[in-house]
XYZ file of C-alpha atoms in Angstrom:
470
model
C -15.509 -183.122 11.219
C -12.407 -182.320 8.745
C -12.630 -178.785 7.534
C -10.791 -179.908 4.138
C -12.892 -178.543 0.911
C -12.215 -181.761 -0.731
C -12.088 -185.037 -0.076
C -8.968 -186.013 2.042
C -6.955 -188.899 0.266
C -7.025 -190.390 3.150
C -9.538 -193.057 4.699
C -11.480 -191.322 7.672
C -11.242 -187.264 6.571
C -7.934 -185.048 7.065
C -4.840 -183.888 5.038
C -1.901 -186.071 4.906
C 0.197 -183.007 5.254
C 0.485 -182.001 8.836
C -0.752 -178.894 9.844
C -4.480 -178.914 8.080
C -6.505 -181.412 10.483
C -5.451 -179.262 13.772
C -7.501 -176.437 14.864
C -7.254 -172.857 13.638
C -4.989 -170.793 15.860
C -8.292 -168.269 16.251
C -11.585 -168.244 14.696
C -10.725 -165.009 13.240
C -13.233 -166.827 10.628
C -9.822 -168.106 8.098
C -10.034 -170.711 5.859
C -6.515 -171.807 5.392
C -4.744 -173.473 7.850
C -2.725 -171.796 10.570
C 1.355 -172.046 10.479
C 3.042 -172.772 13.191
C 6.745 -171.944 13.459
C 7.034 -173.056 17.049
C 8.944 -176.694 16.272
C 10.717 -176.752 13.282
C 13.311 -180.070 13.905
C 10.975 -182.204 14.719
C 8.285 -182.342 17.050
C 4.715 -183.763 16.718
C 4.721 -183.186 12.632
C 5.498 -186.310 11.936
C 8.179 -186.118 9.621
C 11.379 -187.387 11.242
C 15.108 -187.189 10.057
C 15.320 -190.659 8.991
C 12.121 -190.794 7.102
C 12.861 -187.743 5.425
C 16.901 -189.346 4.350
C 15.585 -192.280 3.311
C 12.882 -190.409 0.875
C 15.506 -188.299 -0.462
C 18.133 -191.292 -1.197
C 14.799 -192.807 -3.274
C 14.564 -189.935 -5.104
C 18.004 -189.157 -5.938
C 19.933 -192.096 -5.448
C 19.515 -195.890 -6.198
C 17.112 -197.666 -3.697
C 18.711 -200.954 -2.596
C 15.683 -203.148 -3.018
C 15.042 -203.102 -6.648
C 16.333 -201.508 -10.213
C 14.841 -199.049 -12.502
C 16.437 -199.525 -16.062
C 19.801 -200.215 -14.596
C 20.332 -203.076 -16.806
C 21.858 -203.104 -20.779
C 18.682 -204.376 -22.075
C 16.669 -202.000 -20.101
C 18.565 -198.894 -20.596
C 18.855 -199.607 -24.428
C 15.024 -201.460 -25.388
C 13.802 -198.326 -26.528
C 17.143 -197.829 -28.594
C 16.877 -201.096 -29.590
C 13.250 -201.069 -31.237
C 13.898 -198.179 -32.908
C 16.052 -199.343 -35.256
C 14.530 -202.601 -35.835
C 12.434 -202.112 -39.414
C 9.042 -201.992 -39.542
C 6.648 -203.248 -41.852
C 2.558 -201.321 -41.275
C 0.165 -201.668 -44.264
C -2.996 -200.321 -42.541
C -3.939 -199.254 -39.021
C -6.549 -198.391 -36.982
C -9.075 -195.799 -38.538
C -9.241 -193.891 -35.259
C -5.622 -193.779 -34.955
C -4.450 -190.181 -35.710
C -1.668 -189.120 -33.929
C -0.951 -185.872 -36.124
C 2.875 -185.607 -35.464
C 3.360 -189.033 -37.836
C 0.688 -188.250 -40.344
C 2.361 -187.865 -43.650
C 5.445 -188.828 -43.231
C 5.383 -191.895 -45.275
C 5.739 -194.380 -42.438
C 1.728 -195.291 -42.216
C 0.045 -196.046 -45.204
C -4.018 -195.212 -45.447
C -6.390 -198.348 -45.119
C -7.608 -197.548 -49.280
C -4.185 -197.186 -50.499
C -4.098 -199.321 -53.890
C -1.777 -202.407 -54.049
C 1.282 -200.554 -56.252
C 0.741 -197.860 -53.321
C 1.634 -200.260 -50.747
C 4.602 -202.118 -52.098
C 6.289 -198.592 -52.839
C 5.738 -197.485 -49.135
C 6.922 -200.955 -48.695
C 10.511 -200.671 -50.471
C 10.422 -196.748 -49.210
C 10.781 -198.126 -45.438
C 13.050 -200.734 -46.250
C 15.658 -198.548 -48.650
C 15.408 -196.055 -45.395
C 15.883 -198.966 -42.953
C 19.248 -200.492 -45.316
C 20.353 -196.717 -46.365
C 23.828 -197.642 -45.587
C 23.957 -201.239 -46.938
C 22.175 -199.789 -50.100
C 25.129 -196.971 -50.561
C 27.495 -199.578 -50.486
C 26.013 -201.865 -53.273
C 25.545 -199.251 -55.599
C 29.293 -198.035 -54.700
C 30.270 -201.603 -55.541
C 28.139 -201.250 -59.076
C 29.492 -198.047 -59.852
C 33.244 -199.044 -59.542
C 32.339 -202.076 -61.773
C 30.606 -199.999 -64.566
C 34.169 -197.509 -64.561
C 36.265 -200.403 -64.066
C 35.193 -202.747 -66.848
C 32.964 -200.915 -69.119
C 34.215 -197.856 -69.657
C 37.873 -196.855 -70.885
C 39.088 -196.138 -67.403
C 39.613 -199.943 -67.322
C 42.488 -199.513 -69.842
C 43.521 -196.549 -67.991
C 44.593 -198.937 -65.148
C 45.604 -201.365 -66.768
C 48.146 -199.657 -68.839
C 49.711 -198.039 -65.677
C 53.401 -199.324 -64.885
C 52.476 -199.677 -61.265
C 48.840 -201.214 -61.658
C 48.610 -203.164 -64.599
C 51.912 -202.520 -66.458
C 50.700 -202.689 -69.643
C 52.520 -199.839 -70.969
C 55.342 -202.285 -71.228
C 54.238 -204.293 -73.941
C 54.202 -203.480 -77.669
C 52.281 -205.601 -80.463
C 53.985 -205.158 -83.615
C 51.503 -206.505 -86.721
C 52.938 -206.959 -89.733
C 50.612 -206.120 -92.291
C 50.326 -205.115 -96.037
C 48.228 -202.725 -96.497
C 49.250 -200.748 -99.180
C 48.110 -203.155 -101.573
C 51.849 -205.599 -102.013
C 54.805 -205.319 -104.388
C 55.197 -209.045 -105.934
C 50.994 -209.200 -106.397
C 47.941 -206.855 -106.143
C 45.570 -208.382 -102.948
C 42.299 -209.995 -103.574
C 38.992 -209.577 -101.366
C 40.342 -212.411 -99.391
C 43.397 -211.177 -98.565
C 41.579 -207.744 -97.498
C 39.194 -210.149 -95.416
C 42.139 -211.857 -93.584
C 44.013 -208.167 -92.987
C 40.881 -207.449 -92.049
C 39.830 -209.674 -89.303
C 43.194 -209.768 -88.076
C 43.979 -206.032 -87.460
C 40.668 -205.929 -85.579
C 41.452 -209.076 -83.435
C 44.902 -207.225 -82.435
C 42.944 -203.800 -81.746
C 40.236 -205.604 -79.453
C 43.261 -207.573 -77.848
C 45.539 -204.498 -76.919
C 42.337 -202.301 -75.521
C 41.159 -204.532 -73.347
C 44.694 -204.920 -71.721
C 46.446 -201.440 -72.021
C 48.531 -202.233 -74.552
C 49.937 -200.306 -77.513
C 49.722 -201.612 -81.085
C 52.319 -201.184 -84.190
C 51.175 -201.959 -87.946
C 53.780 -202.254 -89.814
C 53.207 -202.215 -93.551
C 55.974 -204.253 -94.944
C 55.854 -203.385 -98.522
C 56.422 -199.916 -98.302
C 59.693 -199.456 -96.791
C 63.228 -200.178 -98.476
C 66.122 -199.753 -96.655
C 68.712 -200.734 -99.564
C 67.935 -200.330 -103.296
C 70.172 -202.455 -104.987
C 68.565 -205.481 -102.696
C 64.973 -206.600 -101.698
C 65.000 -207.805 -97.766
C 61.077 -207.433 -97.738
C 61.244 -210.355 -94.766
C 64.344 -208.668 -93.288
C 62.125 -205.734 -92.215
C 60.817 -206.667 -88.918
C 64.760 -206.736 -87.087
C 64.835 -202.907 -87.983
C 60.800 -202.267 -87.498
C 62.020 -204.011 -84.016
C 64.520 -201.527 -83.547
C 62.379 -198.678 -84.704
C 59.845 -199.531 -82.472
C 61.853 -199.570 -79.393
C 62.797 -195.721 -79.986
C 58.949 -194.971 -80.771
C 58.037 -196.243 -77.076
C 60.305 -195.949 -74.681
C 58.763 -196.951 -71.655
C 58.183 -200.162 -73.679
C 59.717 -203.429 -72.353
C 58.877 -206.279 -74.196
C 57.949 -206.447 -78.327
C 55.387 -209.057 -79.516
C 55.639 -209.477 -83.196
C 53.506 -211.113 -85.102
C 52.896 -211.969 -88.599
C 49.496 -211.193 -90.158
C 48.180 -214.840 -90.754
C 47.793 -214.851 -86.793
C 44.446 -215.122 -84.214
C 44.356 -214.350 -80.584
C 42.027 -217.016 -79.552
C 41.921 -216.280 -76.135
C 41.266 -212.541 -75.298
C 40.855 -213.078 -71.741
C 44.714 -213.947 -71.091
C 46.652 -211.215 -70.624
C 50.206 -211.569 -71.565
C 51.425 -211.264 -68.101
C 49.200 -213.736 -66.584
C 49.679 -216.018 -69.116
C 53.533 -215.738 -69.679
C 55.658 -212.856 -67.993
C 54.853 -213.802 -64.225
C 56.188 -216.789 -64.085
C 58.938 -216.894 -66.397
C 61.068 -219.808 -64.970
C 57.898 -222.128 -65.129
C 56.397 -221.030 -68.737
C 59.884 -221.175 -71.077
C 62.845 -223.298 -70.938
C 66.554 -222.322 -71.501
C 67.701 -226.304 -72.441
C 67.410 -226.589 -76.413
C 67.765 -230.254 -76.043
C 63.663 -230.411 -74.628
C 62.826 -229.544 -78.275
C 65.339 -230.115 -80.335
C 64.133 -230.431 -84.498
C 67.380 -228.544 -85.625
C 69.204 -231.002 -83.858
C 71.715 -228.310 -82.251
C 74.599 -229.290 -80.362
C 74.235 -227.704 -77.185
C 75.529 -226.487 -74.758
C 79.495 -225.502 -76.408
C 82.457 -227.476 -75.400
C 84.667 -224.533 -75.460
C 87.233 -224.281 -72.400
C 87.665 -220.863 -72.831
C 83.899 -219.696 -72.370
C 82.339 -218.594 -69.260
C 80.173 -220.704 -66.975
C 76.886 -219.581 -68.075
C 77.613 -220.100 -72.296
C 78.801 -223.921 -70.850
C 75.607 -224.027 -69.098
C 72.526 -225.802 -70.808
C 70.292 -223.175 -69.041
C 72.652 -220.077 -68.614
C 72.596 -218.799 -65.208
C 68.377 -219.847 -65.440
C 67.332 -216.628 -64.138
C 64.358 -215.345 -65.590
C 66.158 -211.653 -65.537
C 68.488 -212.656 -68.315
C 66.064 -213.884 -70.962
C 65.988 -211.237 -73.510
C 64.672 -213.398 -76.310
C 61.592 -216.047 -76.415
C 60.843 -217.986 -78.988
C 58.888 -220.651 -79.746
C 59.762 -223.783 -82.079
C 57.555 -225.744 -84.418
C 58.443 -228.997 -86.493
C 61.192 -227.595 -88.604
C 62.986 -225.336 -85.949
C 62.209 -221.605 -84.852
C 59.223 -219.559 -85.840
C 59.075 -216.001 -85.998
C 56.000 -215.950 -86.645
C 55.178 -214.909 -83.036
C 57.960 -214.312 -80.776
C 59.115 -211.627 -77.572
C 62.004 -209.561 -77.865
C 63.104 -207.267 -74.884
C 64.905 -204.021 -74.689
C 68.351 -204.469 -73.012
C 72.016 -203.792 -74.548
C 72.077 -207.615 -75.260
C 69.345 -206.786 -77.874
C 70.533 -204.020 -79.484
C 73.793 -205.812 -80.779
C 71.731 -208.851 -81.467
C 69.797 -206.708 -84.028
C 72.483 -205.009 -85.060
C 74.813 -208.042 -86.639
C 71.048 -209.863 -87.270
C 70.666 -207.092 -89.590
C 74.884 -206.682 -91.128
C 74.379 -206.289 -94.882
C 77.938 -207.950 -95.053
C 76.547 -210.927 -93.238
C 73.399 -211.106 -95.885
C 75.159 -210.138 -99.110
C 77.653 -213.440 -98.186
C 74.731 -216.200 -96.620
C 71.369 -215.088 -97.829
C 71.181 -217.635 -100.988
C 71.970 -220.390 -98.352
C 69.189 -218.909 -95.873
C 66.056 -219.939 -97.186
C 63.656 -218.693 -94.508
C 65.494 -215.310 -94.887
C 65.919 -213.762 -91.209
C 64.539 -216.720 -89.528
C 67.834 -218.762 -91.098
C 70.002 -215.865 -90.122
C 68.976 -216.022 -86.384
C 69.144 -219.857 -86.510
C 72.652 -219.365 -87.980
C 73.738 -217.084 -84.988
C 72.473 -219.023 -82.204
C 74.222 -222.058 -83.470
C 77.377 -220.465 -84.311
C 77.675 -217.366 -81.122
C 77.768 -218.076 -77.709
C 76.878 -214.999 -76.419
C 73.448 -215.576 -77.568
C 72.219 -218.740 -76.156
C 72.262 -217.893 -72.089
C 69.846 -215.143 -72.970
C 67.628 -216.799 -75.384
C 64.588 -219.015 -73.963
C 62.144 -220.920 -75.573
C 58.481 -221.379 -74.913
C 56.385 -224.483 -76.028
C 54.571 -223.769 -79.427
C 51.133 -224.063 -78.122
C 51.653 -221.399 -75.479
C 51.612 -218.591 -78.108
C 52.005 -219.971 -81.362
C 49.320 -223.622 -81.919
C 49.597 -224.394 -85.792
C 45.833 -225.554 -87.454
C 46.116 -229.033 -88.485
C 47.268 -228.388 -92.136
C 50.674 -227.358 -91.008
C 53.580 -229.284 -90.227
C 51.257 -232.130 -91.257
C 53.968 -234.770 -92.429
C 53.894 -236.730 -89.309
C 49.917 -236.057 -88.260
C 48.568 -234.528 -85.721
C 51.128 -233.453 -82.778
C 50.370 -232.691 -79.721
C 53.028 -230.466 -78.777
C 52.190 -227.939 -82.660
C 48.845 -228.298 -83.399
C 45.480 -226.563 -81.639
C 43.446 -228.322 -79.162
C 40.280 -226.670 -78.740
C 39.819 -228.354 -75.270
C 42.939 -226.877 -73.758
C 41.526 -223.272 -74.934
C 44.952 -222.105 -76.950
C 45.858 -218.700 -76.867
C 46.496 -217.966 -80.353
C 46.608 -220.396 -83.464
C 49.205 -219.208 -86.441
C 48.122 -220.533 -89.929
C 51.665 -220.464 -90.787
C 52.054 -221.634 -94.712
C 48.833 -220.989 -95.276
C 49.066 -219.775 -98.658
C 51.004 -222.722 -99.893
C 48.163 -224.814 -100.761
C 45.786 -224.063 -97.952
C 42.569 -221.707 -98.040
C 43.909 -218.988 -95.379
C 40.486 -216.990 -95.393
C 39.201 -220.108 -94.921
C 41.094 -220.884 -91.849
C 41.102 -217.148 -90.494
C 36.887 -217.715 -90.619
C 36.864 -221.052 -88.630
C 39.179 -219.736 -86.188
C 37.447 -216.526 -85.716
C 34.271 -218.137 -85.337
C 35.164 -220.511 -82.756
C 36.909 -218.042 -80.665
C 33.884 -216.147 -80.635
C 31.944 -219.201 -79.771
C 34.140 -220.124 -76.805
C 33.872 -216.646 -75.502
C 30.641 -215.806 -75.610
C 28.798 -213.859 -72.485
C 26.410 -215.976 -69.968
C 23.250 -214.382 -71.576
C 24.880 -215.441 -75.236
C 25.131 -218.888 -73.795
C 21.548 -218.703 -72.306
C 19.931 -217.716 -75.671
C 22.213 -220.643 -77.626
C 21.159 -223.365 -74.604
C 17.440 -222.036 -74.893
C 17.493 -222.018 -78.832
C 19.169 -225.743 -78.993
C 16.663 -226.766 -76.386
C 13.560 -225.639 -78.584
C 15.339 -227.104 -82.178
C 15.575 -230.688 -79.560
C 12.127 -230.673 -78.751
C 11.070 -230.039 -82.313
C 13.077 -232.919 -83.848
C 11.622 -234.895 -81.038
C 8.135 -233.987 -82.485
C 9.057 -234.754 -85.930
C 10.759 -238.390 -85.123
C 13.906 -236.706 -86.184
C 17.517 -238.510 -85.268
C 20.325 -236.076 -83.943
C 22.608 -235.146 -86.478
C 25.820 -237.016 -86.455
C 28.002 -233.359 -86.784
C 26.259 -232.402 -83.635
């Protein structure tokens, strides 16, 4: 009969532990079982040295017949789950383990639909948190970048953009003209044009010069109104310093193409965009390069010593020899003594009745005549920064190498002569409209492809024929 109180664990009465199923050491009447001292390191407890090691190495060590989360997958499946996302739009109505009530991750059976998706995107904005940061980062930087001004800020830096180095002179009239009083045309053209230039030179940190060309007289016993730009060139050059290279251009002018900057489209690659050779394009029919035995190797050159370092001067040629209509000068030492015999009264009081494009003549005159000049003057084809509308230089028809393609996207169209015979607010319109045209945003081209789509399917209705302009 086991004197346990409770059932023994063990099949057929008695304590596993040894010591309660022997008899009490009196019958003093005690209920607990008697200790017995006698045979602590062994003896008939049943507990042996071995046993006893080998329970202690299971406990403490790493039992040699099988593995308790020793693996990756096993050590880490709890890590693992965690962060996998999880998507629960309703449990089990008994289910309400308090330490996860409201805290957004289970959603109530009668939550409405709206209630659900937002719990939805809640978990998954907490699951992405760091993919999320870095989107918006990437949206941010675009909105300072290209939308507001900070975009011209780094553009305009010398070591980012560099466009601190370029200077747009403008020639314009706005004080109203000498010889004749301006129209609302000629406003109009002024205008659009001064706006163009403006849009141009903010988008790619550029500064801008208008130069009104009536106003200033540098002689009074002489008028040299087409003279002005060599010494608005040299004025300009002390009123930016860190400037590098001057773009003039006359009014009468468009920048097609707003999304070229002048570097990428010109400056970076000098040697490929300009040639030094006259004979390429040769309408003045300039004998080059000199003969001279006494000149140095680069004025008996046809191309100078063709490095792109020594150009100081690029101009562009149309049908009748150069235009100055748009053309890059750059500061050096070369160009200050250029502009200063360019602009010698002595040389204009003697030639200007034989120069009868005024200081485009003159600088005709000294490239033909100085050899200093040539190995640091380059030219650049016409339609790289200077296409001509079809009206001009129209003697011999259309010509590919003058006249505006619209296909090849032209940078800037010149309606040189305009006013001889042409409508130049005509011109300045077309021009400006198609530029706008080409350029226009996707959504701009969405709403014209949607709106031409609808006018199709109406003529298609009315048993209308495409019109032959379209």
């Amino acid at each position: 009969m086991s004197l346990s109180r409770s059932p023994s664990p063990r099949p057929g009465g008695g304590w596993s532990s040894p010591g309660l199923t022997t008899p009490y050491a009196s019958g003093s009447g005690r209920s607990s079982p008697t200790k017995d001292f006698g045979n602590l390191n062994g003896g008939t407890s049943g507990v042996t040295w071995a046993s006893a090691r080998a329970k202690s190495a299971e406990v403490n060590g790493y039992p040699s017949f099988q593995t308790r989360n020793n693996g990756f997958f096993g050590r880490h499946a709890r890590r693992i789950s965690n962060n996998l996302p999880r998507f629960s739009l309703g449990g089990r109505k008994d289910y309400a383990e308090k330490e996860k009530l409201g805290r957004g991750r289970w959603s109530p059976n009668n939550a409405s639909l709206l209630g659900r998706i937002r719990m939805l995107a809640i978990n998954i904005i907490r699951r992405m948190k760091l993919r999320f940061l870095i989107v918006l980062g990437l949206l941010l930087m675009i909105f300072l970048f290209y939308v507001t001004p900070l975009h011209r800020m780094y553009r305009r830096a010398g070591f980012l953009g560099g466009g601190n180095k370029f200077v747009i002179i403008l020639a314009a009239n706005q004080g109203g003209g000498v010889m004749e009083w301006k129209g609302p045309r000629e406003w109009a053209i002024e205008r659009d044009s001064i706006r163009n230039k403006r849009k141009y030179t903010k988008r790619w940190g550029y500064d801008l010069e208008i130069v009104d060309m009536s106003i200033k007289k540098r002689y009074a016993h002489e008028w040299r109104e087409s003279w002005e730009k060599v010494d608005t060139i040299r004025t300009t050059l002390r009123k930016y310093p860190k400037a590098e290279w001057i773009w003039w251009l006359d009014l009468n002018t468009f920048i097609m193409e707003p999304s070229y900057s002048l570097q990428s489209h010109l400056f970076n690659n000098l040697a490929k965009t300009t040639y030094r050779d006259i004979n390429v394009y040769n309408p003045l029919n300039i004998s080059h390069p000199f003969k001279s035995p006494y000149l140095d190797e680069a004025a008996l050159s046809p191309v100078g010593d063709n490095q792109p370092s020594s150009i100081n001067m690029i101009i562009p040629q149309d049908c009748s020899g150069f235009n100055l209509g748009s053309f890059f000068i750059r500061r050096s030492t070369w160009t200050d003594r250029l502009l200063d015999i360019w602009w010698d009264p002595v040389a204009y009081e003697q030639r200007h009745m034989q120069w009868e494009h005024k200081e485009q003549d003159a600088l005709e005159y000294l490239y033909e005549t100085q050899p200093w000049i040539r190995p640091h003057t380059a030219f650049v084809p016409q339609r790289k920064v200077n296409s001509f509308p079809d009206g001009a230089c129209s003697e011999e028809g259309m010509d590919p190498r003058i006249h505006y393609h619209k296909e090849d996207r032209d940078f800037m169209v010149n309606m040189a002569g305009c006013e001889w015979g042409r409508d130049c607010w005509g011109e300045m319109y077309n021009f400006r409209e198609l530029s706008n045209y080409l350029n226009r945003t996707p959504w701009e081209k969405f709403k014209d492809g949607l709106s031409d789509g609808v006018k199709w399917v109406g003529r298609k209705l009315k048993g209308e024929k495409k019109p032959e302009s379209q």
